[in-house]
Coordinates of C-alpha atoms in Angstrom, one line a residue:
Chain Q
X1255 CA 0.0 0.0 0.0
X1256 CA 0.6 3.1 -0.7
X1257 CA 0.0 6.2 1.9
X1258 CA 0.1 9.8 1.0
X1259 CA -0.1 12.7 2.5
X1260 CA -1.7 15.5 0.5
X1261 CA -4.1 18.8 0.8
X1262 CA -6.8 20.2 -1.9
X1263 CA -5.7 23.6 -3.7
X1264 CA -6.6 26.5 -1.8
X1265 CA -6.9 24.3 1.4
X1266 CA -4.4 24.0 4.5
X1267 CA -5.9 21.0 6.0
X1268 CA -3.8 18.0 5.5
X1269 CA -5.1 14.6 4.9
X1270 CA -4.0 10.8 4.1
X1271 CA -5.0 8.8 1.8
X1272 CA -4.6 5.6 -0.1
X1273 CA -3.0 5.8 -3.4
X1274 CA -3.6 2.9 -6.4
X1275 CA -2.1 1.9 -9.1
X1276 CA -4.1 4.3 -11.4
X1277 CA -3.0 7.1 -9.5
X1278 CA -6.5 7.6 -7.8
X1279 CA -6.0 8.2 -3.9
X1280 CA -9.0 7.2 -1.5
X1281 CA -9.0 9.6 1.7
X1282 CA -9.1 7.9 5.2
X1283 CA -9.4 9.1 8.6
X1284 CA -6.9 8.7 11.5
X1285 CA -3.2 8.2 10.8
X1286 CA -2.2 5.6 8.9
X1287 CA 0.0 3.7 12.2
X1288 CA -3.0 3.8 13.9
X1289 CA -7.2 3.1 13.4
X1290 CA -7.7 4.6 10.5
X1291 CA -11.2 4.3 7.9
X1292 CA -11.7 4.6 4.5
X1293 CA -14.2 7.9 3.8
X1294 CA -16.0 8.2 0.1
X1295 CA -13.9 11.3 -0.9
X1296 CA -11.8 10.8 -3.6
X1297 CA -9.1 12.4 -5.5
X1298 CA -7.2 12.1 -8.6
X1299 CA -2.8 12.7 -7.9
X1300 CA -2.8 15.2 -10.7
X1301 CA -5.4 17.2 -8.2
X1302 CA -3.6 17.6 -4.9
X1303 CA -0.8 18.9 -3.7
X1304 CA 1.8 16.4 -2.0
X1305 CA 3.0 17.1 1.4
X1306 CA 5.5 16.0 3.7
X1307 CA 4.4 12.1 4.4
X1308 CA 4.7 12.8 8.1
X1309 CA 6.2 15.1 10.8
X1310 CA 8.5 12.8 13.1
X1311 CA 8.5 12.8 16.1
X1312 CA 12.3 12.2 16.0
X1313 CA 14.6 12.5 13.0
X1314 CA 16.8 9.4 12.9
X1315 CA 19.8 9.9 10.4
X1316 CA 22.6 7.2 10.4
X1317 CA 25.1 9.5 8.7
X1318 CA 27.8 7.4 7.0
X1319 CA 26.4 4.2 6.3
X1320 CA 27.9 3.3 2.8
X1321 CA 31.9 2.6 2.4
X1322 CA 31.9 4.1 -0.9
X1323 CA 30.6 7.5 0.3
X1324 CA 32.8 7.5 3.4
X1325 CA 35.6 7.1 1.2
X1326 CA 34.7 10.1 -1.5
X1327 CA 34.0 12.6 1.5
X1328 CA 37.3 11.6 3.0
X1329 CA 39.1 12.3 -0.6
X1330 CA 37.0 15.5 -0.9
X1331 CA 38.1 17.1 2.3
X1332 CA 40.8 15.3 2.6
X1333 CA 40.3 14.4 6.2
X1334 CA 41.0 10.4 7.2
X1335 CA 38.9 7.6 5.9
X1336 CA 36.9 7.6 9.3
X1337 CA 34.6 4.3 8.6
X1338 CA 32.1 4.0 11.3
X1339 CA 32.6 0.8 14.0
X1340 CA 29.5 0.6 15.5
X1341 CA 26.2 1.5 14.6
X1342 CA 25.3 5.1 16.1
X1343 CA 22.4 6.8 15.0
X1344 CA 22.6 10.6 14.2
X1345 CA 20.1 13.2 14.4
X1346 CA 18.4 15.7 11.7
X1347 CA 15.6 18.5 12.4
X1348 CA 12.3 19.1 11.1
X1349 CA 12.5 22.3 10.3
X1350 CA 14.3 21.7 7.1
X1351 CA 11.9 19.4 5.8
X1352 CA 10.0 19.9 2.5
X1353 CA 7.6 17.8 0.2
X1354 CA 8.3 16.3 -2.9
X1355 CA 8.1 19.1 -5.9
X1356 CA 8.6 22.0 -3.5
X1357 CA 12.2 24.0 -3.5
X1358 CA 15.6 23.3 -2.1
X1359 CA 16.3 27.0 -1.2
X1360 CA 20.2 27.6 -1.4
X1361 CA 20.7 30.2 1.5
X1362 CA 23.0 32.8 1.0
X1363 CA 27.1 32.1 1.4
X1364 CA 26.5 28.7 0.9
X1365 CA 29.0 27.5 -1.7
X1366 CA 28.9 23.6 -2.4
X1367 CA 25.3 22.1 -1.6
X1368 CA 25.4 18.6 -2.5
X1369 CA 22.2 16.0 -2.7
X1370 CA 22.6 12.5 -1.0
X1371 CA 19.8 10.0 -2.1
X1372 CA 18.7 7.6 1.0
X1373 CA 15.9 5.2 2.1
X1374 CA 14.1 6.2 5.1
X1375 CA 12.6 4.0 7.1
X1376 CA 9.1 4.9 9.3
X1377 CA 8.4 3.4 12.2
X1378 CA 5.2 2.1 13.1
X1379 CA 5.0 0.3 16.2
X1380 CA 6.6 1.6 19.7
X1381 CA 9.6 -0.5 20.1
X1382 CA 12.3 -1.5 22.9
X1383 CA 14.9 -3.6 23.7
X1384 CA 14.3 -5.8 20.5
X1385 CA 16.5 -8.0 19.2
X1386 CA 17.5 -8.4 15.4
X1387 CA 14.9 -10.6 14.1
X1388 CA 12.3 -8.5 15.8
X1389 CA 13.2 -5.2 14.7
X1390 CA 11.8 -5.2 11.2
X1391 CA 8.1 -6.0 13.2
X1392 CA 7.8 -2.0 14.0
X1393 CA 8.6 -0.5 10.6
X1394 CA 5.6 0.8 8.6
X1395 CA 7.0 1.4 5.6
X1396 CA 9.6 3.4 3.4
X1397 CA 9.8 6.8 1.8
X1398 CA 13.1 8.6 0.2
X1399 CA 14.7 11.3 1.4
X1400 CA 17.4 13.6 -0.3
X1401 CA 19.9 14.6 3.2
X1402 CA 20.9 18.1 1.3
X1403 CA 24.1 19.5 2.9
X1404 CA 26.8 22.2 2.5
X1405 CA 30.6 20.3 2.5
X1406 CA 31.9 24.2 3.5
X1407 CA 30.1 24.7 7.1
X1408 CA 30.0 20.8 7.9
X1409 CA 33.6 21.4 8.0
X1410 CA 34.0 24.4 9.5
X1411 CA 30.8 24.5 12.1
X1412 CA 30.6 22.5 15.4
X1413 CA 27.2 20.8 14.8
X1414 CA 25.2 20.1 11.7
X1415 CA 22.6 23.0 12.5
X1416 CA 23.1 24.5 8.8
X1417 CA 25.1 22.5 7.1
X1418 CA 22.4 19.8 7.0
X1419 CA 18.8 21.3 9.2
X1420 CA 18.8 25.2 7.0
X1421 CA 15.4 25.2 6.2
X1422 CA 14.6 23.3 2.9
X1423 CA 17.6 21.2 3.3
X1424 CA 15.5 17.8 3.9
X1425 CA 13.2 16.7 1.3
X1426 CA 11.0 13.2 1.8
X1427 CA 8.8 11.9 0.0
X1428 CA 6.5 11.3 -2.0
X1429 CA 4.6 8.7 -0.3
X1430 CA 5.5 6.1 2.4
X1431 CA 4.8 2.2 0.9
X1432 CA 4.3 -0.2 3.1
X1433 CA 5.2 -3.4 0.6
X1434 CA 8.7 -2.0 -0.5
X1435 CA 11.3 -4.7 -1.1
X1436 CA 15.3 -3.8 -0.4
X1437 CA 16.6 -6.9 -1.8
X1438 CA 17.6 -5.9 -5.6
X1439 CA 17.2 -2.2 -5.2
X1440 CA 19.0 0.6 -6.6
X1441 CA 18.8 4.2 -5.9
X1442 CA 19.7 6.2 -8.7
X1443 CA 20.1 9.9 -8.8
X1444 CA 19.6 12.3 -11.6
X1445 CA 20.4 16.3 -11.6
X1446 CA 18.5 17.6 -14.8
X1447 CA 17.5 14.4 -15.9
X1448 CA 21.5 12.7 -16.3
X1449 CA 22.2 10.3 -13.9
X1450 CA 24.8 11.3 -11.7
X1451 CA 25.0 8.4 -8.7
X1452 CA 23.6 5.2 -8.8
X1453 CA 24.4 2.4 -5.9
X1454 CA 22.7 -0.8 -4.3
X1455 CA 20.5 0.4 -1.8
X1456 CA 21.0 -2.4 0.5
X1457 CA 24.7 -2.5 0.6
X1458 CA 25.0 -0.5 4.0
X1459 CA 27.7 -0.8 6.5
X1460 CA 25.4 -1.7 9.1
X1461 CA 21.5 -2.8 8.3
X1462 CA 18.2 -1.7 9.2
X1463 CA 17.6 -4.7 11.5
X1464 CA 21.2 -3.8 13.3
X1465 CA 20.5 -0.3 13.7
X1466 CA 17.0 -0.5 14.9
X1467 CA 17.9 -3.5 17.2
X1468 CA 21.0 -1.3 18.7
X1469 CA 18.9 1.9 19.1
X1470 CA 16.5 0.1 21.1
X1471 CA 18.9 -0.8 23.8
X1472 CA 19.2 2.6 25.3
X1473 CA 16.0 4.6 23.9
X1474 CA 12.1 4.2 22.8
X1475 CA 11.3 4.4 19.3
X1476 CA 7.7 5.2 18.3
X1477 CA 4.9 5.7 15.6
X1478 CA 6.0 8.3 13.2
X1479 CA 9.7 8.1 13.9
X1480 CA 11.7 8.1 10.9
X1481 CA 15.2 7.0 10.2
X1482 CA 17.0 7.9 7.2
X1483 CA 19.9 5.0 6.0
X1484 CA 22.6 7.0 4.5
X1485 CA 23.8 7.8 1.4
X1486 CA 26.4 6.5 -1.1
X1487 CA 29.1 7.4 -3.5
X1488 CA 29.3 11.5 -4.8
X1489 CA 27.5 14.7 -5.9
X1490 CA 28.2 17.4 -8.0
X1491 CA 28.4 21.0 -6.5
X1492 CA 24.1 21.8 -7.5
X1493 CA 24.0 24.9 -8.9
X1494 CA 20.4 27.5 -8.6
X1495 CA 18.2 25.7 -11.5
X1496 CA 18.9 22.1 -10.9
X1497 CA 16.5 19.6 -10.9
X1498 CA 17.5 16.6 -8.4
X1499 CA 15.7 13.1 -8.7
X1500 CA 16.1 10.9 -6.1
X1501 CA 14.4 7.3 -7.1
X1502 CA 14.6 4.3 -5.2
X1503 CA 13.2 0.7 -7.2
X1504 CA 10.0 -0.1 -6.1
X1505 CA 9.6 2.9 -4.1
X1506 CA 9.0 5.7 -6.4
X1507 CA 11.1 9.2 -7.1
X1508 CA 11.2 12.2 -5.2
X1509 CA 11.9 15.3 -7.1
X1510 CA 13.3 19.1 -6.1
X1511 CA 14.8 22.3 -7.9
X1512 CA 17.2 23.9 -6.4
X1513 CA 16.9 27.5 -6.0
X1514 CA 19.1 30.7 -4.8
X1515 CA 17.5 32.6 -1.9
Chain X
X52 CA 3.1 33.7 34.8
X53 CA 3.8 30.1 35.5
X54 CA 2.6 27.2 33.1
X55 CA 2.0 24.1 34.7
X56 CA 1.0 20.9 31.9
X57 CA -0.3 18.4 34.4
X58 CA -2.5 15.1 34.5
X59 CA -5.0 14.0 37.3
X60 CA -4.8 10.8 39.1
X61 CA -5.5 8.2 37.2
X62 CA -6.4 9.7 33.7
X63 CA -4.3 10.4 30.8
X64 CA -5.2 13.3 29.5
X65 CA -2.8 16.1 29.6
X66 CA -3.9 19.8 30.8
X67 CA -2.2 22.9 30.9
X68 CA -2.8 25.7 33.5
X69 CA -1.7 28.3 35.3
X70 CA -0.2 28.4 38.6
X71 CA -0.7 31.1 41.0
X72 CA 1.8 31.9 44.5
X73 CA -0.7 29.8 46.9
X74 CA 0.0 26.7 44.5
X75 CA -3.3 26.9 43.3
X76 CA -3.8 25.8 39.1
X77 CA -6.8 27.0 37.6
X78 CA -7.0 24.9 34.1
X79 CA -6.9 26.4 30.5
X80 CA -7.9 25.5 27.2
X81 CA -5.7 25.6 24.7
X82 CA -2.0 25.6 24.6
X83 CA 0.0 29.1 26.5
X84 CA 1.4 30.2 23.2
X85 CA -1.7 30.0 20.8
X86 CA -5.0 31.4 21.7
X87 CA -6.5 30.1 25.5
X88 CA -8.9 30.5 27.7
X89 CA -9.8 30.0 31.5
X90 CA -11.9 26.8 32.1
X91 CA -13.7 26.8 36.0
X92 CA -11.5 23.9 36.9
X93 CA -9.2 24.7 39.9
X94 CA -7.1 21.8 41.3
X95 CA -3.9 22.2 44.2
X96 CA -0.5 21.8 42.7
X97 CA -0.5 19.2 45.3
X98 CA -3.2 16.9 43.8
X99 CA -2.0 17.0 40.1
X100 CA 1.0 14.5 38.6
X101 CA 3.8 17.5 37.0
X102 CA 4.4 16.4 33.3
X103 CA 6.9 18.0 31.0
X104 CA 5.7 20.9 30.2
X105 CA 6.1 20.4 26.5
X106 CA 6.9 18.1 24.1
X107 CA 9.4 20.6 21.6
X108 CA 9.0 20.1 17.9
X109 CA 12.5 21.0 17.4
X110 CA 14.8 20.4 20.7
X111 CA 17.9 22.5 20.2
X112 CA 20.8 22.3 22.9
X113 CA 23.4 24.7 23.2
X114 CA 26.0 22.4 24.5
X115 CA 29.5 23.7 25.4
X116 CA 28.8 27.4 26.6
X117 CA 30.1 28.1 30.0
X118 CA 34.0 28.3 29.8
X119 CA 34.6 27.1 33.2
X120 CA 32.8 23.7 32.0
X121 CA 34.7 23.5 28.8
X122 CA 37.9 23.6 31.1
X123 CA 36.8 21.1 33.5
X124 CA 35.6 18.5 30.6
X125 CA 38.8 19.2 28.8
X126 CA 40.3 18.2 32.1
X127 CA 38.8 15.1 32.7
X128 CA 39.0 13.9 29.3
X129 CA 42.8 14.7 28.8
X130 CA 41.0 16.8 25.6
X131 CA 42.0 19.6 24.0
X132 CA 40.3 23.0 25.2
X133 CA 37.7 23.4 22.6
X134 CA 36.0 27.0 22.9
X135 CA 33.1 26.9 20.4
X136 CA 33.9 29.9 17.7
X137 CA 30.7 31.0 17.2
X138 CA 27.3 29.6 18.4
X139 CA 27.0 26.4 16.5
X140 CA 23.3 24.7 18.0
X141 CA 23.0 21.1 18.8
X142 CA 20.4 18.7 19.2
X143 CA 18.6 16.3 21.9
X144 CA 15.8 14.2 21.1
X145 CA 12.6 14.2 22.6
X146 CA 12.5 10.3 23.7
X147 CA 14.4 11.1 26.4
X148 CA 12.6 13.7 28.1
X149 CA 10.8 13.1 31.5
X150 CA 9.0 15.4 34.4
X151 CA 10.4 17.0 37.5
X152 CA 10.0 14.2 40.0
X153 CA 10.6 11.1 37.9
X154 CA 13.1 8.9 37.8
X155 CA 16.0 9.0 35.8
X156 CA 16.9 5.1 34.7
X157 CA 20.5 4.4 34.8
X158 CA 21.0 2.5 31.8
X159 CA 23.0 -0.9 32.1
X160 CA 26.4 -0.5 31.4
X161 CA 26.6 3.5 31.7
X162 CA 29.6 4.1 34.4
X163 CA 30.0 7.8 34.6
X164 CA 26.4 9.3 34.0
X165 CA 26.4 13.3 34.8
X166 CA 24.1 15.8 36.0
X167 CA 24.1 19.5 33.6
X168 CA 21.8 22.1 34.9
X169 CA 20.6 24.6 32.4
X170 CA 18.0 27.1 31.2
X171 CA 15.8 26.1 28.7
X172 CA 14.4 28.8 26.6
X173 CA 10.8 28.2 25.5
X174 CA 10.1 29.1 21.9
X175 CA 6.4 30.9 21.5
X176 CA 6.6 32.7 18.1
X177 CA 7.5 31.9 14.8
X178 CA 11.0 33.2 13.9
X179 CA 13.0 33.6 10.7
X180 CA 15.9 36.7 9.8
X181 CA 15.8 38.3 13.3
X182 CA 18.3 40.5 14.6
X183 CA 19.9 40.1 18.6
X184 CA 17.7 43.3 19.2
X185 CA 14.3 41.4 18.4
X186 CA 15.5 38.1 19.1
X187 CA 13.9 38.0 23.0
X188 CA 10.1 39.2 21.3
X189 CA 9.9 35.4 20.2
X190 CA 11.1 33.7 23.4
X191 CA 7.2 32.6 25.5
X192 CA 9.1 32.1 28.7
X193 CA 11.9 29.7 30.4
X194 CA 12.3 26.5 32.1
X195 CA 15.1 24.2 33.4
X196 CA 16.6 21.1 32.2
X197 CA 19.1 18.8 33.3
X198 CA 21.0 17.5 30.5
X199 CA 22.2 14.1 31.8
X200 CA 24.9 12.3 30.0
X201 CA 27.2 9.3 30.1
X202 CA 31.0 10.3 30.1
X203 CA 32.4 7.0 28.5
X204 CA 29.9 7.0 25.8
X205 CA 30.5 10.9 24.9
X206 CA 33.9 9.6 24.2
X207 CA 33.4 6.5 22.5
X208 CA 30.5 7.1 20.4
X209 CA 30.4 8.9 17.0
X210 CA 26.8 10.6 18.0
X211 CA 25.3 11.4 21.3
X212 CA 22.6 9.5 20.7
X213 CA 22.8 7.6 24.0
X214 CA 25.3 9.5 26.2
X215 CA 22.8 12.2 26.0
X216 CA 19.6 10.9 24.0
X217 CA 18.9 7.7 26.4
X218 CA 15.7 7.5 27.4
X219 CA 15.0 9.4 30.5
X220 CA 17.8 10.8 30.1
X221 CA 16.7 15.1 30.0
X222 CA 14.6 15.8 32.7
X223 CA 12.5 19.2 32.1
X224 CA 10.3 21.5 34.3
X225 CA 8.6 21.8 36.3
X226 CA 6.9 24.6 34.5
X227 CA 7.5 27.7 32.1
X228 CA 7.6 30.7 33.7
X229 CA 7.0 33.8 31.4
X230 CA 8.4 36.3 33.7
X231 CA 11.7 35.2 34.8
X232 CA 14.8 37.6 35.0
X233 CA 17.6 36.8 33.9
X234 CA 19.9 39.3 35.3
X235 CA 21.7 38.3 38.8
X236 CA 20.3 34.5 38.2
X237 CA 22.6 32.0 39.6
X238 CA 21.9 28.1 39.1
X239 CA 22.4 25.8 42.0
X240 CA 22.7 21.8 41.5
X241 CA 22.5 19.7 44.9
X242 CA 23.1 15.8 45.1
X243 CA 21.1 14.5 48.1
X244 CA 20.8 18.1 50.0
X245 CA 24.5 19.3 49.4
X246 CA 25.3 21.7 47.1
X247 CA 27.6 20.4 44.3
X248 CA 27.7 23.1 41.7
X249 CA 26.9 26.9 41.0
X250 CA 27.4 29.6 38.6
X251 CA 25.7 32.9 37.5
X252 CA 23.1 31.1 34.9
X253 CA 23.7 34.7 32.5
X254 CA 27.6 33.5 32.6
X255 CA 27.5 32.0 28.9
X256 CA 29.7 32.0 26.1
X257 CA 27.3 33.2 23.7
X258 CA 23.8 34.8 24.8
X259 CA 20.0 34.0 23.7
X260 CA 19.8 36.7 21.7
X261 CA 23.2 35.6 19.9
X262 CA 21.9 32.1 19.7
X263 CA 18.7 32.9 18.4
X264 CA 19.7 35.5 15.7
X265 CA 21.9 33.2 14.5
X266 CA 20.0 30.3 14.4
X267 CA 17.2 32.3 12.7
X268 CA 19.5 33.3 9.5
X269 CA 19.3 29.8 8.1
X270 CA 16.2 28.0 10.7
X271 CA 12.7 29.1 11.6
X272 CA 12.0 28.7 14.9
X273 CA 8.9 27.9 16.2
X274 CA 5.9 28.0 18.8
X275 CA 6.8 24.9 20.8
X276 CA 10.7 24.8 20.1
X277 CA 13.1 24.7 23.2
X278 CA 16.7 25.9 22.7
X279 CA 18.6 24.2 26.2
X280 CA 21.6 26.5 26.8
X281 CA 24.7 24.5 28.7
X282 CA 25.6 24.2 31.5
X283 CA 28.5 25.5 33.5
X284 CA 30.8 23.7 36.6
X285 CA 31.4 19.9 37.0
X286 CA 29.3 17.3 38.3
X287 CA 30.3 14.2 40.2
X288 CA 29.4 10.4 39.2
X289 CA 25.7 9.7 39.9
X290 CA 24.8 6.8 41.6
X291 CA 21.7 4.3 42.4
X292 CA 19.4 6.6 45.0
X293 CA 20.8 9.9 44.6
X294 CA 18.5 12.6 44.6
X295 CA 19.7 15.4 42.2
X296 CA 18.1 19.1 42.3
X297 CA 18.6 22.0 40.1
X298 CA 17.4 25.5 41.1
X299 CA 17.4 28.3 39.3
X300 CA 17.1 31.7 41.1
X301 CA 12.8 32.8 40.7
X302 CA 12.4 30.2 38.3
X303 CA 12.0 27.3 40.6
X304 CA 13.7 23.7 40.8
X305 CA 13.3 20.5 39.2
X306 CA 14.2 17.2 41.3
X307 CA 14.9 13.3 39.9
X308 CA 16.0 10.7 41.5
X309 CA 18.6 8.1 39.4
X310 CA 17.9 4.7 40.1
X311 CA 19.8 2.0 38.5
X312 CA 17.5 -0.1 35.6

């Protein structure tokens, strides 16, 4: 299944609803982790306006998560080859999110914004101190996510507060699906329709299961937690204009220009 | 004013309302920041459970900005003295957060868990491009928060996810307080009835309005959001049964106990 969050033209209510294969989405009530119901109101996609799939709760981001990517940054900066040894999660904030088709907003001084195309995960189910084989029970569903950062202040600044949370710097999207399959898929990701990076999706350093599983050990996930997997191999410097597609097999694309403030 | 978010014996339902000098609440509708109103409902601060007082959208976290405490952690550590540049914001996550009088879980395996006093500025209007002048016109009012964290883990991990992001680990309340003076405030941390730490809460590195500005050139802040802004002094090692108490001068003092899990 496919769950997307959307409003009508003109209105600032947000609402879910079920989207089929013919691109006709059936409203429901509730959220979709919890009761929800089917209502009669139907819409066509080409009618509504996609929004964020959900606000979490918490922002899970497991930064470098890809050996391939951890080794270009390292060339790039030319700091060590600092491959993670255990799986700790990272943090990102909500403020910089933004729905599929809406802007990337390059703020002013920033010099090399860079796109990295990653699977998020959404939680579902309140989960602690589960092991391995458990964890995948409390995820929903997937949804993409482009982790937009500026290589100048992440590494100059103390913190990642604008080198990866400026507002517009997170978009996810477009829908979360709830059937999506990781074994075989690719992400692949485009700037004005060339593609620039492609890589398996599944070949992380540590998995879902193992992140989940470790994370559990010290803290509470819950419903409408996301956690975004990381990102691999390279992106060019995005210049104002550029179109960025993030698609994941199976899963769907997500889709932003980027613009100068 | 003083904004208490409380529950009743027994029921789950969460209520906010204002606290008056004879520790009387009389119940509102609404939440502080947006539009409220005065229900009939009275109830003594003695008959109601204190819950945090909000749940942030955004939790920001100064971190290092008291020099003293910079010194002292460089100390301990055998670090380098690392004074922050410029006012770089952090992050905590809103898992761990619990109310003034629970419990604080010592998680298995954590050996140096620490106590942090702090302000906590409450967020109560949107904000985006303000100077330091306006800065303090979007700030609702201020509570306290002690910012616990595991020493060995700060060291070993790559994040803080669970040297500072544990769950129970950030204690906030016991309620906002709109009118609270920052000028000549000193913060006060006792273990078990002695005094342990103290310094002039205003004593930071870099100020609200410096943080705030700042923050607002590439972040919108809003209604809801805390900023938590460091600590200053050393704590000792916490253990099983101690009863730890931070006090900040007319804003109040928020107790937890740490109990081993």
């Amino acid at each position: 299944m496919r769950w997307l969050r959307f409003s009508l033209p003109g209105q600032d209510i947000l609402r879910y609803g079920l989207l089929d294969d013919e691109d006709r989405i059936t409203e429901i009530q509730g959220a979709p982790w919890e009761t929800y119901a089917k209502t009669a109101s139907r819409h066509a996609l080409a009618d509504v306006k996609t929004e964020v799939p959900l606000i979490p709760r918490t922002f899970y981001a497991a930064g470098l998560n890809y050996v391939k990517h951890i080794r270009e940054y390292a060339a790039q900066t030319g700091k060590e080859i600092n491959v993670p040894a255990q799986a700790d999660i990272g943090y990102r904030a909500v403020n910089a999110l933004i729905a599929d088709g809406e802007d990337v907003i390059i703020p002013v001084g920033a010099t090399q914004v860079e796109y990295e195309g990653e699977l998020v995960v959404v939680i579902g189910k309140r989960a602690r101190h589960v092991s391995k084989e458990e964890a995948l029970q409390c995820v929903f569903g997937y949804t993409i996510g482009n982790d937009v950062s500026e290589r100048v202040w992440q590494a100059s600044d103390r913190t990642f507060w604008r080198c990866k949370n400026s507002d517009t710097f997170k978009p996810m999207g477009p829908w979360i699906d709830t059937e999506f399959d990781l074994s075989g898929a690719e992400t692949v990701v485009s700037v004005n329709d060339a593609v620039t990076t492609r890589f398996d999706t599944g070949d992380m350093l540590f998995d879902i299961p193992t992140f989940i599983s470790r994370m559990s050990q010290n803290l509470t996930l819950y419903p409408g937690d996301v956690i975004w997997m990381g990102t691999d191999g390279h992106s060019p410097h995005l210049r104002d204009g550029d179109r960025v597609r993030v698609e994941i097999t199976g899963l769907g694309a997500l889709q932003n220009r980027f613009v100068r403030a």
